[in-house]
Amino acid sequence: MKTTSGTVSIDGIDKTILRALMEDARTPILEIARQVGISGAAIHQRLRKLEKSGLIAGSKFVINPKVLGYTTMAFVGIYLDKAMSNPEAVKQLKKIPEVIECHYTTGNWSILIKILCKDNAHLMYLLNKDIQTIKGVSRTETFISLDQQIQRQINI
Amino acid sequence: MKTTSGTVSIDGIDKTILRALMEDARTPILEIARQVGISGAAIHQRLRKLEKSGLIAGSKFVINPKVLGYTTMAFVGIYLDKAMSNPEAVKQLKKIPEVIECHYTTGNWSILIKILCKDNAHLMYLLNKDIQTIKGVSRTETFISLDQQIQRQINI
DNA sequence: ATTGAAAATGGCTAGGG
DNA sequence: CCCTAGCCATTTTCAAT
C-alpha cells in the first residue's frame, strides 16, 4: 500500500528501510535487503530516491551529554522588548553553545530555547551572564527538565 | 591538550572524529583518518574506546517531517492533578506517536511535551481528543513553534 | 523497479613498535 | 597509542530485464 503525505509517497519497503536507519544509521544495506527480501542494489536505489526527495535530512551520531558532565537540561522562555528584533536575538543566542534549540513561539514569550549545561550553577551563569545580558531581553522563565521521559522522531 | 569532563577524557583527535560523525554518521573512517593524519586502524580503535565509554549513544538517520506533511511543531505544558502520578501520564503520552519529547519539569507544569503534527487542525485534535482526555490532566498551555531557528547537539 | 555480479571502497584484526 | 598489511564486508555502479 502506498501512502501519500505531503509531497512524497513511500511504500512499505521504504518504511522498513527508514525505520532501520532511523534506529541505527549504520545498519548495512544488505541486512535491510535480507529483511525485506529484495536485493541490496534495490535498497540502494530507494535510498538515493529518498535522499533526493529531501525526506532524509542527514545522519548523525548521537552523543550522551551526561558522560561529558552535562547533566542539566532546561527550557527558557524569553520575553523580548518590542524594539528588539527576533533575528538579532537569535544571532546572539547562536553564540552560546549551550543553547541547543531555539524556537520562535506563539504565546507568552517571543522565544523558547532549550539549553544543556553541567549543573545548576552553570545554568545560573548562562542565564545571568549570557542570556539576560542580550540587548532586548527583558525577562526569562526557566523550566528545568528533571527527567526526559520520551525522545523520538516522527513515526514512519 | 586533553580535556577531562565528567568521567571521560577526550583529546583533539577524538573531538575531530566526533565532530565529523555528529555531522554525518556515515563519514568513512578512512576519510577522517586522512583528515587528522593518522591511520584508519587508529581511528577505529579510538571509536571503540569512545563507544565503550558511553559517550556515543548511537547513530540515527534524521527525517525531515515537513516532507511528510508535518509542518506544525508545538510545546504543550501539562498540569496534572495531585492524584495523578507522572509515570501513569507518561505511559499514556507514549501511546501518542506525535509526542516526540516529554519532560518532567520544574515550574508551572508537571510535564512539558513537544509534539509534531500536520497542521493546526491536527494539533487541536491531539489536544482535545488525546491529551486532555488523559486521566489527571487538568489543563494545558500550548506554544506553537513558528520557526525553529537553532537545532544542534552539545558542542564538542 | 529490480537483479546479479563486478569493481571500488571501507572496516576490522593481528602483529609489532 | 600508533602503524602496516591482509582479509573480509559493504557500497556503488551497470547492463539487462
Tab-separated table of C-alpha atoms (C1' of nucleotides) in Angstrom:
chain	number	residue	atom	x	y	z
A	1	MET	CA	0.000	0.000	0.000
A	2	LYS	CA	1.325	3.409	-0.914
A	3	THR	CA	0.829	6.360	1.344
A	4	THR	CA	0.991	9.882	0.001
A	5	SER	CA	1.776	12.509	2.585
A	6	GLY	CA	2.906	15.987	1.745
A	7	THR	CA	4.827	15.672	-1.489
A	8	VAL	CA	6.462	12.266	-1.156
A	9	SER	CA	4.994	8.816	-1.447
A	10	ILE	CA	6.666	5.933	0.297
A	11	ASP	CA	5.676	2.299	0.399
A	12	GLY	CA	6.147	-0.396	2.992
A	13	ILE	CA	9.672	-1.225	1.858
A	14	ASP	CA	10.697	2.397	2.156
A	15	LYS	CA	9.265	2.435	5.643
A	16	THR	CA	11.264	-0.621	6.646
A	17	ILE	CA	14.422	0.972	5.280
A	18	LEU	CA	13.768	4.229	7.080
A	19	ARG	CA	12.864	2.595	10.360
A	20	ALA	CA	16.058	0.568	10.356
A	21	LEU	CA	18.240	3.560	9.591
A	22	MET	CA	16.441	5.884	11.978
A	23	GLU	CA	17.310	3.373	14.666
A	24	ASP	CA	20.906	2.896	13.596
A	25	ALA	CA	22.333	4.906	10.736
A	26	ARG	CA	24.984	2.278	10.104
A	27	THR	CA	22.684	-0.656	9.552
A	28	PRO	CA	24.170	-2.411	6.488
A	29	ILE	CA	22.102	-2.120	3.350
A	30	LEU	CA	22.492	-5.846	2.811
A	31	GLU	CA	20.990	-6.580	6.192
A	32	ILE	CA	17.945	-4.491	5.344
A	33	ALA	CA	17.840	-6.228	1.965
A	34	ARG	CA	17.672	-9.649	3.599
A	35	GLN	CA	14.999	-8.382	5.952
A	36	VAL	CA	12.681	-7.138	3.214
A	37	GLY	CA	13.597	-9.773	0.650
A	38	ILE	CA	14.895	-7.668	-2.211
A	39	SER	CA	18.412	-7.095	-3.469
A	40	GLY	CA	20.909	-4.715	-1.950
A	41	ALA	CA	21.043	-2.775	-5.193
A	42	ALA	CA	17.318	-2.103	-4.972
A	43	ILE	CA	17.634	-0.844	-1.415
A	44	HIS	CA	20.473	1.358	-2.543
A	45	GLN	CA	18.369	2.863	-5.326
A	46	ARG	CA	15.481	3.506	-2.987
A	47	LEU	CA	17.807	5.221	-0.561
A	48	ARG	CA	19.058	7.507	-3.290
A	49	LYS	CA	15.467	8.328	-4.186
A	50	LEU	CA	14.602	9.059	-0.561
A	51	GLU	CA	17.624	11.300	-0.217
A	52	LYS	CA	16.756	13.220	-3.359
A	53	SER	CA	13.208	13.708	-2.137
A	54	GLY	CA	14.532	15.511	0.907
A	55	LEU	CA	12.881	13.101	3.301
A	56	ILE	CA	16.266	12.064	4.639
A	57	ALA	CA	17.800	15.183	6.094
A	58	GLY	CA	21.052	13.515	7.084
A	59	SER	CA	22.523	11.200	9.649
A	60	LYS	CA	24.096	11.911	12.992
A	61	PHE	CA	25.989	10.283	15.787
A	62	VAL	CA	24.115	10.852	18.998
A	63	ILE	CA	26.283	11.945	21.895
A	64	ASN	CA	25.386	11.268	25.522
A	65	PRO	CA	25.959	14.619	27.210
A	66	LYS	CA	25.904	13.123	30.696
A	67	VAL	CA	29.173	11.355	30.036
A	68	LEU	CA	30.732	14.774	29.496
A	69	GLY	CA	29.264	16.071	32.710
A	70	TYR	CA	26.306	17.880	31.151
A	71	THR	CA	23.536	16.696	33.435
A	72	THR	CA	21.147	19.637	33.456
A	73	MET	CA	18.682	20.427	30.694
A	74	ALA	CA	16.325	23.344	30.852
A	75	PHE	CA	13.813	25.274	28.809
A	76	VAL	CA	13.908	29.042	28.989
A	77	GLY	CA	11.081	31.274	27.820
A	78	ILE	CA	12.398	34.664	26.767
A	79	TYR	CA	10.465	37.928	26.696
A	80	LEU	CA	11.780	40.415	24.162
A	81	ASP	CA	11.239	44.163	24.133
A	82	LYS	CA	9.160	45.304	21.228
A	83	ALA	CA	12.158	47.195	19.969
A	84	MET	CA	14.287	44.044	19.797
A	85	SER	CA	14.092	42.111	16.600
A	86	ASN	CA	13.892	38.357	16.865
A	87	PRO	CA	16.657	37.729	14.306
A	88	GLU	CA	19.081	39.871	16.283
A	89	ALA	CA	18.349	37.963	19.478
A	90	VAL	CA	18.757	34.627	17.691
A	91	LYS	CA	22.084	35.781	16.350
A	92	GLN	CA	23.273	36.305	19.906
A	93	LEU	CA	21.805	33.027	21.116
A	94	LYS	CA	23.677	31.147	18.392
A	95	LYS	CA	26.897	32.291	20.004
A	96	ILE	CA	26.026	30.400	23.180
A	97	PRO	CA	26.930	26.764	22.520
A	98	GLU	CA	24.807	25.518	25.394
A	99	VAL	CA	21.711	26.689	23.510
A	100	ILE	CA	20.795	23.597	21.539
A	101	GLU	CA	17.330	24.633	20.347
A	102	CYS	CA	15.675	27.942	19.687
A	103	HIS	CA	12.057	28.411	18.689
A	104	TYR	CA	10.110	31.477	17.678
A	105	THR	CA	6.902	30.784	19.543
A	106	THR	CA	3.362	31.972	19.951
A	107	GLY	CA	2.159	32.583	23.489
A	108	ASN	CA	3.723	34.401	26.386
A	109	TRP	CA	7.273	34.508	25.154
A	110	SER	CA	8.925	35.604	21.959
A	111	ILE	CA	11.457	32.834	22.122
A	112	LEU	CA	11.708	29.440	23.747
A	113	ILE	CA	15.124	27.839	23.997
A	114	LYS	CA	16.435	24.521	25.216
A	115	ILE	CA	19.787	24.632	26.949
A	116	LEU	CA	22.156	21.940	28.109
A	117	CYS	CA	24.509	22.668	30.982
A	118	LYS	CA	26.651	20.928	33.547
A	119	ASP	CA	24.755	21.800	36.675
A	120	ASN	CA	22.566	24.442	38.251
A	121	ALA	CA	25.495	26.775	38.803
A	122	HIS	CA	26.303	26.587	35.117
A	123	LEU	CA	22.659	27.210	34.287
A	124	MET	CA	22.565	30.244	36.548
A	125	TYR	CA	25.713	31.579	34.986
A	126	LEU	CA	24.284	31.231	31.492
A	127	LEU	CA	21.070	32.966	32.473
A	128	ASN	CA	22.737	35.852	34.254
A	129	LYS	CA	25.811	36.414	32.147
A	130	ASP	CA	24.922	35.249	28.669
A	131	ILE	CA	21.182	35.321	28.148
A	132	GLN	CA	19.776	38.135	30.244
A	133	THR	CA	22.541	40.440	29.063
A	134	ILE	CA	21.400	40.155	25.455
A	135	LYS	CA	20.043	43.510	24.348
A	136	GLY	CA	16.244	43.427	24.246
A	137	VAL	CA	15.786	40.517	26.624
A	138	SER	CA	13.510	41.839	29.339
A	139	ARG	CA	12.690	38.717	31.327
A	140	THR	CA	13.089	34.957	31.310
A	141	GLU	CA	11.265	31.981	32.763
A	142	THR	CA	13.166	28.789	33.387
A	143	PHE	CA	11.901	25.226	33.478
A	144	ILE	CA	14.386	22.560	34.420
A	145	SER	CA	13.894	19.114	32.922
A	146	LEU	CA	14.292	16.762	35.850
A	147	ASP	CA	13.922	13.787	33.554
A	148	GLN	CA	13.437	13.360	29.824
A	149	GLN	CA	10.983	10.535	29.528
A	150	ILE	CA	10.348	10.459	25.794
A	151	GLN	CA	12.779	11.172	22.970
A	152	ARG	CA	11.948	10.014	19.482
A	153	GLN	CA	11.423	11.027	15.885
A	154	ILE	CA	8.343	11.189	13.739
A	155	ASN	CA	6.612	7.850	13.393
A	156	ILE	CA	7.015	6.343	9.947
B	1	MET	CA	45.668	19.028	25.105
B	2	LYS	CA	43.436	16.644	26.997
B	3	THR	CA	40.156	17.735	28.463
B	4	THR	CA	38.584	15.847	31.327
B	5	SER	CA	34.864	16.347	31.683
B	6	GLY	CA	32.667	14.115	33.745
B	7	THR	CA	34.239	10.686	33.597
B	8	VAL	CA	35.723	10.612	30.104
B	9	SER	CA	38.787	12.309	28.736
B	10	ILE	CA	38.994	13.050	25.045
B	11	ASP	CA	41.730	14.754	23.102
B	12	GLY	CA	41.725	16.812	19.950
B	13	ILE	CA	41.725	13.805	17.643
B	14	ASP	CA	38.716	12.356	19.436
B	15	LYS	CA	36.987	15.682	19.001
B	16	THR	CA	37.665	15.722	15.288
B	17	ILE	CA	36.301	12.194	14.981
B	18	LEU	CA	33.199	13.036	16.962
B	19	ARG	CA	32.540	16.280	15.127
B	20	ALA	CA	32.728	14.542	11.770
B	21	LEU	CA	30.387	11.756	12.805
B	22	MET	CA	27.966	14.045	14.617
B	23	GLU	CA	27.639	15.896	11.334
B	24	ASP	CA	27.312	12.794	9.193
B	25	ALA	CA	27.215	9.364	10.789
B	26	ARG	CA	28.381	7.745	7.571
B	27	THR	CA	31.573	9.691	7.174
B	28	PRO	CA	34.122	6.990	6.287
B	29	ILE	CA	36.691	6.276	8.971
B	30	LEU	CA	39.389	6.485	6.338
B	31	GLU	CA	38.294	9.982	5.389
B	32	ILE	CA	38.590	11.099	8.986
B	33	ALA	CA	41.936	9.344	9.143
B	34	ARG	CA	43.214	11.323	6.185
B	35	GLN	CA	41.890	14.500	7.760
B	36	VAL	CA	43.700	14.056	11.077
B	37	GLY	CA	46.754	12.359	9.641
B	38	ILE	CA	46.706	9.004	11.429
B	39	SER	CA	45.804	5.535	10.202
B	40	GLY	CA	42.316	4.186	9.827
B	41	ALA	CA	43.102	1.484	12.354
B	42	ALA	CA	43.911	4.108	14.972
B	43	ILE	CA	40.637	5.912	14.320
B	44	HIS	CA	38.872	2.601	14.601
B	45	GLN	CA	40.444	1.904	17.986
B	46	ARG	CA	39.515	5.331	19.254
B	47	LEU	CA	35.964	4.844	18.111
B	48	ARG	CA	35.754	1.573	20.009
B	49	LYS	CA	37.062	3.330	23.094
B	50	LEU	CA	34.529	6.146	22.712
B	51	GLU	CA	31.714	3.674	22.274
B	52	LYS	CA	32.757	1.722	25.369
B	53	SER	CA	32.865	4.931	27.384
B	54	GLY	CA	29.203	5.511	26.629
B	55	LEU	CA	29.874	8.867	25.036
B	56	ILE	CA	28.470	7.657	21.743
B	57	ALA	CA	24.854	6.802	22.372
B	58	GLY	CA	24.104	5.634	18.846
B	59	SER	CA	23.518	6.922	15.349
B	60	LYS	CA	20.372	7.963	13.595
B	61	PHE	CA	19.041	8.983	10.239
B	62	VAL	CA	17.344	12.335	10.569
B	63	ILE	CA	13.995	12.593	8.845
B	64	ASN	CA	12.577	15.864	7.579
B	65	PRO	CA	8.990	15.832	8.842
B	66	LYS	CA	7.908	18.640	6.524
B	67	VAL	CA	8.323	16.393	3.529
B	68	LEU	CA	5.715	14.111	5.066
B	69	GLY	CA	3.362	17.000	5.653
B	70	TYR	CA	4.170	17.512	9.319
B	71	THR	CA	4.594	21.263	9.381
B	72	THR	CA	3.457	22.205	12.868
B	73	MET	CA	5.553	21.797	15.977
B	74	ALA	CA	4.325	22.830	19.389
B	75	PHE	CA	5.212	22.686	23.037
B	76	VAL	CA	2.470	21.833	25.486
B	77	GLY	CA	2.731	22.440	29.218
B	78	ILE	CA	0.549	19.981	31.120
B	79	TYR	CA	-0.912	20.480	34.567
B	80	LEU	CA	-1.561	17.247	36.444
B	81	ASP	CA	-3.900	16.699	39.353
B	82	LYS	CA	-2.090	15.858	42.537
B	83	ALA	CA	-3.735	12.466	42.464
B	84	MET	CA	-2.285	11.656	39.054
B	85	SER	CA	1.128	10.063	39.041
B	86	ASN	CA	3.619	11.290	36.500
B	87	PRO	CA	4.585	7.776	35.311
B	88	GLU	CA	0.983	6.950	34.531
B	89	ALA	CA	0.575	10.108	32.467
B	90	VAL	CA	3.833	9.408	30.611
B	91	LYS	CA	2.621	5.913	29.842
B	92	GLN	CA	-0.393	7.416	28.108
B	93	LEU	CA	1.662	10.059	26.304
B	94	LYS	CA	3.941	7.355	24.895
B	95	LYS	CA	0.941	5.965	23.064
B	96	ILE	CA	0.583	9.188	21.096
B	97	PRO	CA	3.171	8.992	18.302
B	98	GLU	CA	3.027	12.731	17.678
B	99	VAL	CA	4.549	13.291	21.121
B	100	ILE	CA	8.258	13.303	20.336
B	101	GLU	CA	9.591	14.617	23.645
B	102	CYS	CA	8.344	14.518	27.195
B	103	HIS	CA	10.000	16.205	30.137
B	104	TYR	CA	9.254	16.106	33.828
B	105	THR	CA	9.785	19.764	34.643
B	106	THR	CA	10.054	22.192	37.479
B	107	GLY	CA	7.895	25.290	37.301
B	108	ASN	CA	4.260	25.777	36.467
B	109	TRP	CA	3.609	22.455	34.812
B	110	SER	CA	4.207	18.881	35.764
B	111	ILE	CA	5.053	17.900	32.238
B	112	LEU	CA	6.284	19.659	29.118
B	113	ILE	CA	5.941	17.868	25.823
B	114	LYS	CA	6.977	18.597	22.275
B	115	ILE	CA	4.556	17.467	19.605
B	116	LEU	CA	4.814	17.277	15.854
B	117	CYS	CA	1.642	17.458	13.792
B	118	LYS	CA	0.446	18.158	10.295
B	119	ASP	CA	-1.379	21.408	10.867
B	120	ASN	CA	-3.361	23.352	13.424
B	121	ALA	CA	-6.404	21.150	12.983
B	122	HIS	CA	-4.301	18.115	13.760
B	123	LEU	CA	-2.838	19.900	16.775
B	124	MET	CA	-6.283	20.773	18.038
B	125	TYR	CA	-7.423	17.210	17.591
B	126	LEU	CA	-4.488	15.882	19.588
B	127	LEU	CA	-5.078	18.350	22.389
B	128	ASN	CA	-8.802	17.728	22.650
B	129	LYS	CA	-9.036	14.043	21.918
B	130	ASP	CA	-5.736	12.540	23.012
B	131	ILE	CA	-4.059	14.741	25.578
B	132	GLN	CA	-6.769	16.457	27.570
B	133	THR	CA	-8.659	13.195	27.874
B	134	ILE	CA	-5.797	11.575	29.785
B	135	LYS	CA	-6.905	10.949	33.349
B	136	GLY	CA	-5.373	13.506	35.708
B	137	VAL	CA	-4.656	16.152	33.074
B	138	SER	CA	-6.397	19.259	34.341
B	139	ARG	CA	-5.172	21.939	31.972
B	140	THR	CA	-2.728	22.554	29.145
B	141	GLU	CA	-0.901	25.533	27.700
B	142	THR	CA	0.185	25.412	24.101
B	143	PHE	CA	3.058	27.228	22.412
B	144	ILE	CA	3.371	26.797	18.690
B	145	SER	CA	6.848	26.940	17.213
B	146	LEU	CA	6.509	29.251	14.238
B	147	ASP	CA	10.120	28.651	13.319
B	148	GLN	CA	12.907	26.530	14.736
B	149	GLN	CA	15.969	28.702	14.428
B	150	ILE	CA	18.575	26.588	16.188
B	151	GLN	CA	18.920	22.799	16.259
B	152	ARG	CA	22.199	21.252	17.308
B	153	GLN	CA	23.916	18.912	19.714
B	154	ILE	CA	26.311	19.554	22.538
B	155	ASN	CA	29.448	21.341	21.444
B	156	ILE	CA	32.493	19.095	21.470
C	1	DA	C1'	11.759	-1.061	-10.173
C	2	DT	C1'	14.679	-4.974	-9.608
C	3	DT	C1'	18.519	-8.113	-10.321
C	4	DG	C1'	23.287	-10.253	-10.157
C	5	DA	C1'	27.810	-9.515	-10.468
C	6	DA	C1'	31.885	-6.692	-10.939
C	7	DA	C1'	34.640	-3.050	-9.198
C	8	DA	C1'	35.775	0.170	-5.674
C	9	DT	C1'	35.940	1.457	-1.183
C	10	DG	C1'	35.935	0.922	3.554
C	11	DG	C1'	36.018	-1.794	8.119
C	12	DC	C1'	38.314	-4.839	11.126
C	13	DT	C1'	42.028	-7.565	13.324
C	14	DA	C1'	46.627	-9.161	14.110
C	15	DG	C1'	51.286	-8.495	14.979
C	16	DG	C1'	54.754	-5.344	16.116
C	17	DG	C1'	56.978	-0.823	17.573
D	1	DC	C1'	48.795	4.990	21.265
D	2	DC	C1'	50.130	4.215	16.602
D	3	DC	C1'	51.434	1.638	12.185
D	4	DT	C1'	51.283	-1.725	8.202
D	5	DA	C1'	49.238	-5.324	5.919
D	6	DG	C1'	45.943	-8.515	4.731
D	7	DC	C1'	41.363	-10.149	4.764
D	8	DC	C1'	36.558	-9.582	4.901
D	9	DA	C1'	32.276	-6.806	4.394
D	10	DT	C1'	29.872	-3.247	2.344
D	11	DT	C1'	28.787	0.176	-1.100
D	12	DT	C1'	28.225	1.528	-5.624
D	13	DT	C1'	27.727	1.020	-10.396
D	14	DC	C1'	25.973	-1.100	-14.578
D	15	DA	C1'	23.931	-3.852	-18.170
D	16	DA	C1'	19.915	-6.361	-18.589
D	17	DT	C1'	15.061	-7.398	-17.614
